[in-house]
PDB file of N, CA and C in Angstrom:
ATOM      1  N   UNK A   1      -6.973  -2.497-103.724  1.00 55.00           N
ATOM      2  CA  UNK A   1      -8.206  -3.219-103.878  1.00 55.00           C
ATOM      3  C   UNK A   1      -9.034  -2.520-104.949  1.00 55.00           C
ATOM      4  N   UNK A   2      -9.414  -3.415-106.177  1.00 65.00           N
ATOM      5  CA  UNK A   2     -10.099  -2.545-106.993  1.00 65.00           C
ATOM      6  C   UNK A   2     -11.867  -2.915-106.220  1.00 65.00           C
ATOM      7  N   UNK A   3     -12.499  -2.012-106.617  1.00 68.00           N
ATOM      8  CA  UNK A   3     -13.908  -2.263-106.318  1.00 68.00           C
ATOM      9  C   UNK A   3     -14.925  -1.743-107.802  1.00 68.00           C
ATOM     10  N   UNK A   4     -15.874  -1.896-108.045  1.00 73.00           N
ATOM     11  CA  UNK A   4     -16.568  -1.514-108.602  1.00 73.00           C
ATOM     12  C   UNK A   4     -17.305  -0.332-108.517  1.00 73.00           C
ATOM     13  N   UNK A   5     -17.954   0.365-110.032  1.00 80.00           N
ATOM     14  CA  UNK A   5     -19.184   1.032-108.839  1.00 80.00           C
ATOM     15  C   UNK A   5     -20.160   0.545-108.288  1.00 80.00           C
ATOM     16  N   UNK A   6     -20.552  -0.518-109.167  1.00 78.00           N
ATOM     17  CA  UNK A   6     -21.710  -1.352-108.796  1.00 78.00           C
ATOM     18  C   UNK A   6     -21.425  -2.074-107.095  1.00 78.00           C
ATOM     19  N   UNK A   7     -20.251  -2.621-107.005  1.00 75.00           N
ATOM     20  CA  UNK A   7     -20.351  -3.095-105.682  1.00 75.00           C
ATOM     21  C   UNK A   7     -20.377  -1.666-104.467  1.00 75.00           C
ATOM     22  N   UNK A   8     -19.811  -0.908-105.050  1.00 78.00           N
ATOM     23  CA  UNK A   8     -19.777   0.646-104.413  1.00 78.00           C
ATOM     24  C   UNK A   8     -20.994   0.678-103.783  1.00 78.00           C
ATOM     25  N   UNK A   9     -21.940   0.875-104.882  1.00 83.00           N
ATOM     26  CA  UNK A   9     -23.480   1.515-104.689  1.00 83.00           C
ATOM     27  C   UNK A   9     -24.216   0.350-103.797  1.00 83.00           C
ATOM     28  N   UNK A  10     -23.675  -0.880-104.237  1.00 80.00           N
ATOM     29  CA  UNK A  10     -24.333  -1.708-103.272  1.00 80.00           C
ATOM     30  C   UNK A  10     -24.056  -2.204-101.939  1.00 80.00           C
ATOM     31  N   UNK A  11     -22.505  -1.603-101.415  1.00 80.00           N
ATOM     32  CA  UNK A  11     -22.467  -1.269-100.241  1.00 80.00           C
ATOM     33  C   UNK A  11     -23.200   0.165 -99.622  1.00 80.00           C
ATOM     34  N   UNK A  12     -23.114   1.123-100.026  1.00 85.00           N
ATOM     35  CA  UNK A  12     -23.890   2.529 -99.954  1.00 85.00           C
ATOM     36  C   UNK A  12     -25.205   1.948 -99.659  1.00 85.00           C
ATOM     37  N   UNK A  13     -26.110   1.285-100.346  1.00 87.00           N
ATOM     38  CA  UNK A  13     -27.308   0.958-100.237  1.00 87.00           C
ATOM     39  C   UNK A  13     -27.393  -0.116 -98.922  1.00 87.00           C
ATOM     40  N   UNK A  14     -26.509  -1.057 -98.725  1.00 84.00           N
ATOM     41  CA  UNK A  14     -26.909  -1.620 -97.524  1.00 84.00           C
ATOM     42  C   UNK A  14     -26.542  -1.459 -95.895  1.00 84.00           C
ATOM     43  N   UNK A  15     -25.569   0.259 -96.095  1.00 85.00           N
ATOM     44  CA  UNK A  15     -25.251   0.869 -94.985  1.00 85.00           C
ATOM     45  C   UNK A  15     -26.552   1.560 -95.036  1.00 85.00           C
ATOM     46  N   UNK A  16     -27.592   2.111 -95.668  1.00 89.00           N
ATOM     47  CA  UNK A  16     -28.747   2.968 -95.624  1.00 89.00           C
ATOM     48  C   UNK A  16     -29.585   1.832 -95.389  1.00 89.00           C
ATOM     49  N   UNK A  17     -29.953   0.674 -95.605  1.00 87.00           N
ATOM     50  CA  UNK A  17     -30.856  -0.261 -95.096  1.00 87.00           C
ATOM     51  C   UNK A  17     -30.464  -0.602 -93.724  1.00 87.00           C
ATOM     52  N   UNK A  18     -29.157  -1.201 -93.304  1.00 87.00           N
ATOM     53  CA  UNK A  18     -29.102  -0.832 -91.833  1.00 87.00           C
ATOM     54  C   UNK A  18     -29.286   0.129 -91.000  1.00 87.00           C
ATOM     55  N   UNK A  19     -29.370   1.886 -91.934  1.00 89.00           N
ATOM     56  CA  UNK A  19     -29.604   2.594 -90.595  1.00 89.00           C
ATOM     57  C   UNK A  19     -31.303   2.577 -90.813  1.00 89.00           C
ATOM     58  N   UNK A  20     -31.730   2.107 -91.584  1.00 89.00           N
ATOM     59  CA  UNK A  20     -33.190   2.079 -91.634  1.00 89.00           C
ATOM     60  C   UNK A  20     -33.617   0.961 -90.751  1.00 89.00           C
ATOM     61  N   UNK A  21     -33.239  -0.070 -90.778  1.00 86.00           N
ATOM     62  CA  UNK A  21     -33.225  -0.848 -89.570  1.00 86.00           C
ATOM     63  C   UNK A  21     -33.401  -0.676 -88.290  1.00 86.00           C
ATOM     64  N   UNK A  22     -31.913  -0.157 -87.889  1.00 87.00           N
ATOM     65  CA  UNK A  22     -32.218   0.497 -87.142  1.00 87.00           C
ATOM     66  C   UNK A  22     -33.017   1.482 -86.227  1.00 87.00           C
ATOM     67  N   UNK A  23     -33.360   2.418 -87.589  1.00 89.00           N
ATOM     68  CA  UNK A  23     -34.660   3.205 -86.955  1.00 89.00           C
ATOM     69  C   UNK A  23     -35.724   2.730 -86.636  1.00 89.00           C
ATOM     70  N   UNK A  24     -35.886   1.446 -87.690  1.00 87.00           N
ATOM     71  CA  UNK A  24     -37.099   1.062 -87.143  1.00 87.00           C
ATOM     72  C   UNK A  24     -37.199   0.159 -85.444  1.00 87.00           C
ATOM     73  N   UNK A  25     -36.314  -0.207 -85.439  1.00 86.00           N
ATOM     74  CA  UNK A  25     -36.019  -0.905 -84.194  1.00 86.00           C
ATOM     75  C   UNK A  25     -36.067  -0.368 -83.325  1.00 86.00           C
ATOM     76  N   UNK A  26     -35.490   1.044 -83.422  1.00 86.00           N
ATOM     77  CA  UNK A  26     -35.599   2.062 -81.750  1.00 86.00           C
ATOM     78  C   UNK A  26     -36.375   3.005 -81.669  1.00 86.00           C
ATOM     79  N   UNK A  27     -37.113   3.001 -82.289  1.00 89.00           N
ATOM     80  CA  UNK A  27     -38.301   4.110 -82.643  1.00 89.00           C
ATOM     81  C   UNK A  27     -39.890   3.278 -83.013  1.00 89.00           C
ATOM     82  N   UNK A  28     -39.824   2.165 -82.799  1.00 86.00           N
ATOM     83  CA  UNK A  28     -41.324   0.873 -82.456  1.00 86.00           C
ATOM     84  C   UNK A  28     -41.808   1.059 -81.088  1.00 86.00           C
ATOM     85  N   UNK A  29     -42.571   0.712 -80.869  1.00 87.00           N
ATOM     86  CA  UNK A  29     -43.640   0.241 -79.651  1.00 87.00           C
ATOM     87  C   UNK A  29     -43.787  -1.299 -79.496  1.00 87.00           C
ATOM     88  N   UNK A  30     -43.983  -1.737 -80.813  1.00 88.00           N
ATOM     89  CA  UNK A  30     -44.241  -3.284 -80.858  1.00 88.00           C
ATOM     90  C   UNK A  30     -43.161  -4.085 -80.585  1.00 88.00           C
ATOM     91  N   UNK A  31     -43.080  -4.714 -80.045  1.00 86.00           N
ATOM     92  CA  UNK A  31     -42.301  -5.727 -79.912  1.00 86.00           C
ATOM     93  C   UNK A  31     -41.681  -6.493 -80.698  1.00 86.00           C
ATOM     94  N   UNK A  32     -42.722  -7.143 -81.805  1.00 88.00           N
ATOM     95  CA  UNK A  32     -42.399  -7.700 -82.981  1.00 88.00           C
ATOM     96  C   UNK A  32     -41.815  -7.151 -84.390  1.00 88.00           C
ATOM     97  N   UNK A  33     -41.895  -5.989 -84.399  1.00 88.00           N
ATOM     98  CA  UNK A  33     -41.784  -4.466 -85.305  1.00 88.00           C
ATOM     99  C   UNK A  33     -40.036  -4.434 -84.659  1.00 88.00           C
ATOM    100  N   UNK A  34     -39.849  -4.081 -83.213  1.00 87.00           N
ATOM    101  CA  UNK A  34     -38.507  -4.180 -82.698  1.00 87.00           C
ATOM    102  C   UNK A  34     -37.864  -5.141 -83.106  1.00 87.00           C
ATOM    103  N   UNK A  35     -38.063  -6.102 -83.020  1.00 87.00           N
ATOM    104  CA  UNK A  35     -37.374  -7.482 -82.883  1.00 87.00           C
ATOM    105  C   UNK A  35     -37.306  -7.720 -84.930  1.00 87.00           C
ATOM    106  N   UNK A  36     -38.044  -7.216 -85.321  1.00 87.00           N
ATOM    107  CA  UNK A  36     -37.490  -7.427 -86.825  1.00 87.00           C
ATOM    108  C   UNK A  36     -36.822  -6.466 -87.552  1.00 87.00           C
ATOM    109  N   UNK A  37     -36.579  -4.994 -86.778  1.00 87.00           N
ATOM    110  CA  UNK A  37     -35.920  -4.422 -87.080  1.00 87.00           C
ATOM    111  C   UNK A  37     -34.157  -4.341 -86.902  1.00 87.00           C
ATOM    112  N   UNK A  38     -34.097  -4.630 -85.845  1.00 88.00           N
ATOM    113  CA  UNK A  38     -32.707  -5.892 -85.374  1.00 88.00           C
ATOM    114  C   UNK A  38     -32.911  -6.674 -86.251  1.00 88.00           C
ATOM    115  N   UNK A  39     -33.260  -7.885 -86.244  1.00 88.00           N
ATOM    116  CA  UNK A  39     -32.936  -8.747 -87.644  1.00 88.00           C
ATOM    117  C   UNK A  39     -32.675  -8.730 -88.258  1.00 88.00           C
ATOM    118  N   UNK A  40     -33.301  -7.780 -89.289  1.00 88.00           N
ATOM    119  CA  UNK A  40     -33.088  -7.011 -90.769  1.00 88.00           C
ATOM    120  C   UNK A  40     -31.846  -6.424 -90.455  1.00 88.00           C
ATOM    121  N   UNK A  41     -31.414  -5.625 -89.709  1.00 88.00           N
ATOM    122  CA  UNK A  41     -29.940  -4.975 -89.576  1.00 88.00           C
ATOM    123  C   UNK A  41     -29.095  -5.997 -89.025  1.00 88.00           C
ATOM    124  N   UNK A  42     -29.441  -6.960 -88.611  1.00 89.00           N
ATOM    125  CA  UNK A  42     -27.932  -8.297 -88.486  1.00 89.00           C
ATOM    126  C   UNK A  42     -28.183  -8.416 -89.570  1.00 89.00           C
ATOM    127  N   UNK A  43     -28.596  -9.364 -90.283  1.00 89.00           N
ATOM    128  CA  UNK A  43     -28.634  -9.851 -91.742  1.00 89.00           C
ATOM    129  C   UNK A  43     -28.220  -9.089 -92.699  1.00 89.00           C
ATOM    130  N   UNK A  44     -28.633  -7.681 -92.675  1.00 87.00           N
ATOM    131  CA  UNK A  44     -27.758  -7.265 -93.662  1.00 87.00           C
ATOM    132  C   UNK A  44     -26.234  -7.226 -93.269  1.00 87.00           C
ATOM    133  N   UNK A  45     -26.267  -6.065 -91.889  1.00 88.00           N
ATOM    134  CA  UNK A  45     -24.314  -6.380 -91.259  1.00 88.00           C
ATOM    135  C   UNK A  45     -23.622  -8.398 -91.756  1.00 88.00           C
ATOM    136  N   UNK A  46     -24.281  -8.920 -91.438  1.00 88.00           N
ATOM    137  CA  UNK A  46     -23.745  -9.894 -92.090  1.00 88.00           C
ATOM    138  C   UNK A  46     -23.487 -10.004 -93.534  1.00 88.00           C
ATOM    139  N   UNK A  47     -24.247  -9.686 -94.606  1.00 85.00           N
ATOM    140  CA  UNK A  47     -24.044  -9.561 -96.049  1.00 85.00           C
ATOM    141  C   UNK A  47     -23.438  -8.757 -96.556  1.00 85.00           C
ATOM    142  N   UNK A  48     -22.740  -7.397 -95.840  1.00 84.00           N
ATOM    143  CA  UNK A  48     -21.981  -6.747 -95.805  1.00 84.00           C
ATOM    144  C   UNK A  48     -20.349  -7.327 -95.242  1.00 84.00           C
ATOM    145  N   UNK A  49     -20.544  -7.908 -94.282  1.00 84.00           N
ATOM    146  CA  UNK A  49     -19.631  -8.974 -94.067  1.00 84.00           C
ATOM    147  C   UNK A  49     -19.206  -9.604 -95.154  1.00 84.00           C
ATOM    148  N   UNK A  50     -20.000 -10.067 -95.628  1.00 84.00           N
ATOM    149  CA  UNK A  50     -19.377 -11.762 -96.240  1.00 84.00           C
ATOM    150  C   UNK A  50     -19.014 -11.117 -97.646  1.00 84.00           C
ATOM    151  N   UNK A  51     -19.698 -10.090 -98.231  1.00 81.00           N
ATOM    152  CA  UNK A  51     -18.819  -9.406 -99.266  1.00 81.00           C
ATOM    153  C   UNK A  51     -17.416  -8.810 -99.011  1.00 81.00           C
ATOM    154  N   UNK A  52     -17.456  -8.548 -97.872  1.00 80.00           N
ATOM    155  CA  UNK A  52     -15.742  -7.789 -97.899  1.00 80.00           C
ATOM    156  C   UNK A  52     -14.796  -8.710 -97.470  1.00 80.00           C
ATOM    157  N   UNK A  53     -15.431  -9.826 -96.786  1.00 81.00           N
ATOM    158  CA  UNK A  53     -14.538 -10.991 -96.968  1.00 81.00           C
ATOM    159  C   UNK A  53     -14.393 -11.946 -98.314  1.00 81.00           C
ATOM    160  N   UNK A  54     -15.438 -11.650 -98.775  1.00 81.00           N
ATOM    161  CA  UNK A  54     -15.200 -12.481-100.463  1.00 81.00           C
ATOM    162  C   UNK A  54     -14.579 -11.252-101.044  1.00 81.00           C
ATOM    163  N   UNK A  55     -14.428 -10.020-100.849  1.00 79.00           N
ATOM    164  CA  UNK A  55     -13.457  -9.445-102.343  1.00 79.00           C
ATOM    165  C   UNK A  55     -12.143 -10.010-102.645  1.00 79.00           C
ATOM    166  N   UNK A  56     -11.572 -10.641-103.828  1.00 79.00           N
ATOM    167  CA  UNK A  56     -10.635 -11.244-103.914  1.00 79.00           C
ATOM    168  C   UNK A  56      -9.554  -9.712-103.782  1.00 79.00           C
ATOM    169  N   UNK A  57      -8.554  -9.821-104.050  1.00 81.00           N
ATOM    170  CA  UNK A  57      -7.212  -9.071-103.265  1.00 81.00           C
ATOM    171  C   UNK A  57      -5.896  -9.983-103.175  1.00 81.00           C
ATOM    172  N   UNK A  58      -4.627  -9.274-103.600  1.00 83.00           N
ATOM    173  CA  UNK A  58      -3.375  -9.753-104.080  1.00 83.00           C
ATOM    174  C   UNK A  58      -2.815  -9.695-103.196  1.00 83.00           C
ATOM    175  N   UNK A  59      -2.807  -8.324-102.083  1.00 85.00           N
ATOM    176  CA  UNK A  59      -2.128  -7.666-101.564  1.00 85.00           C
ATOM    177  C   UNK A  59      -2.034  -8.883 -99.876  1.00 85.00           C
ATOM    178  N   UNK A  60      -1.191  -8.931 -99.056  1.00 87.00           N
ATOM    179  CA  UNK A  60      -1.934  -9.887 -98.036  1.00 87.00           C
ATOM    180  C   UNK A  60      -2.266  -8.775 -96.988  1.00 87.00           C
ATOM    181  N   UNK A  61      -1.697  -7.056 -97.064  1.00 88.00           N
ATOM    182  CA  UNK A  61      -1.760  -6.721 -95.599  1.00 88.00           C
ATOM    183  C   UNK A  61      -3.594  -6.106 -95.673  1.00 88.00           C
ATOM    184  N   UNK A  62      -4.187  -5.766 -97.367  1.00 84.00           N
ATOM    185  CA  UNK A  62      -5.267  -5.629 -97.728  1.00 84.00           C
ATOM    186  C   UNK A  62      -6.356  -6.639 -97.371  1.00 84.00           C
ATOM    187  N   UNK A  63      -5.845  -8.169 -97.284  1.00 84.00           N
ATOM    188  CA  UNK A  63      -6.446  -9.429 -97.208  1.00 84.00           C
ATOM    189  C   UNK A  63      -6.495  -9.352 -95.793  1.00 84.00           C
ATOM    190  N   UNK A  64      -5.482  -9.094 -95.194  1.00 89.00           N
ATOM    191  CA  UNK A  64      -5.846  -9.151 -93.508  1.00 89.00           C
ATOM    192  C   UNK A  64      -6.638  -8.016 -93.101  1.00 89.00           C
ATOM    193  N   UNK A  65      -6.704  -6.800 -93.617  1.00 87.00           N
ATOM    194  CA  UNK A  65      -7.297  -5.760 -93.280  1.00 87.00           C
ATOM    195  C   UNK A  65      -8.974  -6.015 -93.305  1.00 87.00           C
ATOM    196  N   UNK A  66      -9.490  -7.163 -94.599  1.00 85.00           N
ATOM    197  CA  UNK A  66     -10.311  -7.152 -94.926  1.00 85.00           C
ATOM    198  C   UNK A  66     -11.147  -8.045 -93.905  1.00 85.00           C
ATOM    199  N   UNK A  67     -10.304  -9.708 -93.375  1.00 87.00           N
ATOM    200  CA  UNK A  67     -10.346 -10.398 -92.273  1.00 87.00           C
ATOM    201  C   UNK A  67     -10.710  -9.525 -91.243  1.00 87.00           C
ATOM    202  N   UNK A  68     -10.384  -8.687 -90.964  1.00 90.00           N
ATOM    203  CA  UNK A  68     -10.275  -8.132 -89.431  1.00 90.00           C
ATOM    204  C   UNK A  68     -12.099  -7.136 -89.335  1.00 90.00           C
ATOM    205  N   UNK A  69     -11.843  -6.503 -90.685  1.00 88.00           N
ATOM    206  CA  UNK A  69     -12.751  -6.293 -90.511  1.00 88.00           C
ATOM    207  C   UNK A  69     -14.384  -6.816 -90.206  1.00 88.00           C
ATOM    208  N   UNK A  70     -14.246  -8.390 -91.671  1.00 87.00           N
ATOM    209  CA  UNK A  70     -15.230  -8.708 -91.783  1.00 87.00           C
ATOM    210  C   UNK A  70     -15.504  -9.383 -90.297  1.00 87.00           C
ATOM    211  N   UNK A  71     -14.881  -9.811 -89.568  1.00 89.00           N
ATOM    212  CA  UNK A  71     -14.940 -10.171 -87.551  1.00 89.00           C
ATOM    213  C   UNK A  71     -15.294  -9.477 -86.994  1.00 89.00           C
ATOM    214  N   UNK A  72     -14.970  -7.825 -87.223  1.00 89.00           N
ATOM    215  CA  UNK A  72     -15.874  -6.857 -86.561  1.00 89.00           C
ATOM    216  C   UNK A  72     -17.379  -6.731 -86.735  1.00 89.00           C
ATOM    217  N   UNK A  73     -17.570  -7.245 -88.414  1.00 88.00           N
ATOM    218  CA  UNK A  73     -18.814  -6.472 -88.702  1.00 88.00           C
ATOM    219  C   UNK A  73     -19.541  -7.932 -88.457  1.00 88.00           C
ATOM    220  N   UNK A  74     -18.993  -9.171 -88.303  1.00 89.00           N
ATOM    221  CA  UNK A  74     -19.856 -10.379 -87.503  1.00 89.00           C
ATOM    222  C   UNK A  74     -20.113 -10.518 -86.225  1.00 89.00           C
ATOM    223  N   UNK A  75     -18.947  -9.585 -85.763  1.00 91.00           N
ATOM    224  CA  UNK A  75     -19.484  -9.528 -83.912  1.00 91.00           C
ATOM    225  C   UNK A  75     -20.511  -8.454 -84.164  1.00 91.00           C
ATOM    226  N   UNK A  76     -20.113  -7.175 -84.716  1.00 90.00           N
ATOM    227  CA  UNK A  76     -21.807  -6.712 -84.390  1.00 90.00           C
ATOM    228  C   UNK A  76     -22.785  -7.061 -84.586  1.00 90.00           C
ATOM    229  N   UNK A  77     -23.108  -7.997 -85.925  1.00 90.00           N
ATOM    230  CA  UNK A  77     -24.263  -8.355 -86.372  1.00 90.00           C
ATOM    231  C   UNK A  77     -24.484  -9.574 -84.816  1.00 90.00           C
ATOM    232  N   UNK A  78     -23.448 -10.131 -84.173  1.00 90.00           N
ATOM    233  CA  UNK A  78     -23.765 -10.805 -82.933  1.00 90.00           C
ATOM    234  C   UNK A  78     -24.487  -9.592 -82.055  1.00 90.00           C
ATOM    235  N   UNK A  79     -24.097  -8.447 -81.626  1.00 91.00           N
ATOM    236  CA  UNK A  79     -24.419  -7.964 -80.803  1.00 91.00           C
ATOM    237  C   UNK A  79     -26.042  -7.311 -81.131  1.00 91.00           C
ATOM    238  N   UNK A  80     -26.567  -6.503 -82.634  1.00 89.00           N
ATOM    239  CA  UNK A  80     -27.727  -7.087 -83.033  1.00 89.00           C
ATOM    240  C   UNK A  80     -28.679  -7.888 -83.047  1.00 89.00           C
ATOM    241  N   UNK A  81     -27.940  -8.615 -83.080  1.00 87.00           N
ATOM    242  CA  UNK A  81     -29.254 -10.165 -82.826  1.00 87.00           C
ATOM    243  C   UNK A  81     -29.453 -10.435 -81.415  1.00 87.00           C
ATOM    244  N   UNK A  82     -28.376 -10.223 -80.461  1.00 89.00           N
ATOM    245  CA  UNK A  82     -28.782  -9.923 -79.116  1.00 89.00           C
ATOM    246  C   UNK A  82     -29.894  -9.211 -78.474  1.00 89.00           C
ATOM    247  N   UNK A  83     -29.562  -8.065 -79.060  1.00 87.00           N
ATOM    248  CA  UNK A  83     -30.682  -6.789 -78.565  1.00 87.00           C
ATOM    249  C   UNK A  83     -31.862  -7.493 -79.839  1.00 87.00           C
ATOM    250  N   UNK A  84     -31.680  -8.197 -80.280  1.00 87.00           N
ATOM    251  CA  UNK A  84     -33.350  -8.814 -81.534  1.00 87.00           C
ATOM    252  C   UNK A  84     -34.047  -9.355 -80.332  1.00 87.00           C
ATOM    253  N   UNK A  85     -33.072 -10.603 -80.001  1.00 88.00           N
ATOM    254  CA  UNK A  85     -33.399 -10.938 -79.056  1.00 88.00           C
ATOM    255  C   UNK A  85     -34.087 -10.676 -77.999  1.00 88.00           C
ATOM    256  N   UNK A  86     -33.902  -9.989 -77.289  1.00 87.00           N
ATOM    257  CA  UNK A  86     -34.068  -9.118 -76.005  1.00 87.00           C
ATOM    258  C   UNK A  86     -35.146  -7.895 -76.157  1.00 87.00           C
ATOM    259  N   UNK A  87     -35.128  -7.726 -77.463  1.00 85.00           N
ATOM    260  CA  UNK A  87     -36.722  -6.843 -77.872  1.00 85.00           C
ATOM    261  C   UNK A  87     -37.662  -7.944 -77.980  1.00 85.00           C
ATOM    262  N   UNK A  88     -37.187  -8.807 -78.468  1.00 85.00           N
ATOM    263  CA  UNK A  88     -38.759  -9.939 -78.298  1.00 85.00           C
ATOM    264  C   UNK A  88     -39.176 -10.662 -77.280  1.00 85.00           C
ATOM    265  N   UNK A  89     -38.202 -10.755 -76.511  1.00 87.00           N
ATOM    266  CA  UNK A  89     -38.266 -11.374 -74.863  1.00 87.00           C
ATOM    267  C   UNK A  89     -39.212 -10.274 -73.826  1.00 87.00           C
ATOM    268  N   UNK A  90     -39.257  -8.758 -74.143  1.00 76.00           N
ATOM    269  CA  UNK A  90     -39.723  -7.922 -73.313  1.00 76.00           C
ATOM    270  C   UNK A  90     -41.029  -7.744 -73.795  1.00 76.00           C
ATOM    271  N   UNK A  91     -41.798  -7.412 -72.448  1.00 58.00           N
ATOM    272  CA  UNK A  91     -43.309  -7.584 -72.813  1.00 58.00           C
ATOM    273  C   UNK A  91     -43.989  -6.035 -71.981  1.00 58.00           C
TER     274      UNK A  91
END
């Protein structure tokens, strides 16, 4: 799989916006502050997704590797939006 640096750096950058996300999500008081900090980290786990499922690739066991993954990183962004969820439901 060739990659870029540019796509490099711009995965690098949106694994550091999810853990920023994150922080902000479990380290709030607010509710609404919680609940958009989940958000922001599904949405990106998803755009991180959908790039490693769009990298084109010759290879098929690379192409399935890439499938498998990008399902992992959509169930978490499911399990994210859950707990989004569930921070904005609590009062």
């Amino acid at each position: 799989m060739n990659i870029s640096t540019l796509q490099m750096l711009a995965l690098m950058a949106g694994g550091v916006a999810i853990i920023v996300g994150l922080a902000i999500a479990t380290t709030s008081k607010s509710r609404l502050i919680k609940a958009g900090g989940y958000t922001l980290t599904a949405a990106l786990i998803v755009a991180v997704a959908v790039a490693v499922f769009t990298t084109p690739t010759e290879d098929p066991e690379t192409a399935r590797a890439e499938s498998i993954v990008s399902l992992l990183l959509l169930v978490a962004a499911g399990w994210v939006g859950l707990h989004a969820s569930r921070a904005y439901r609590r009062k």
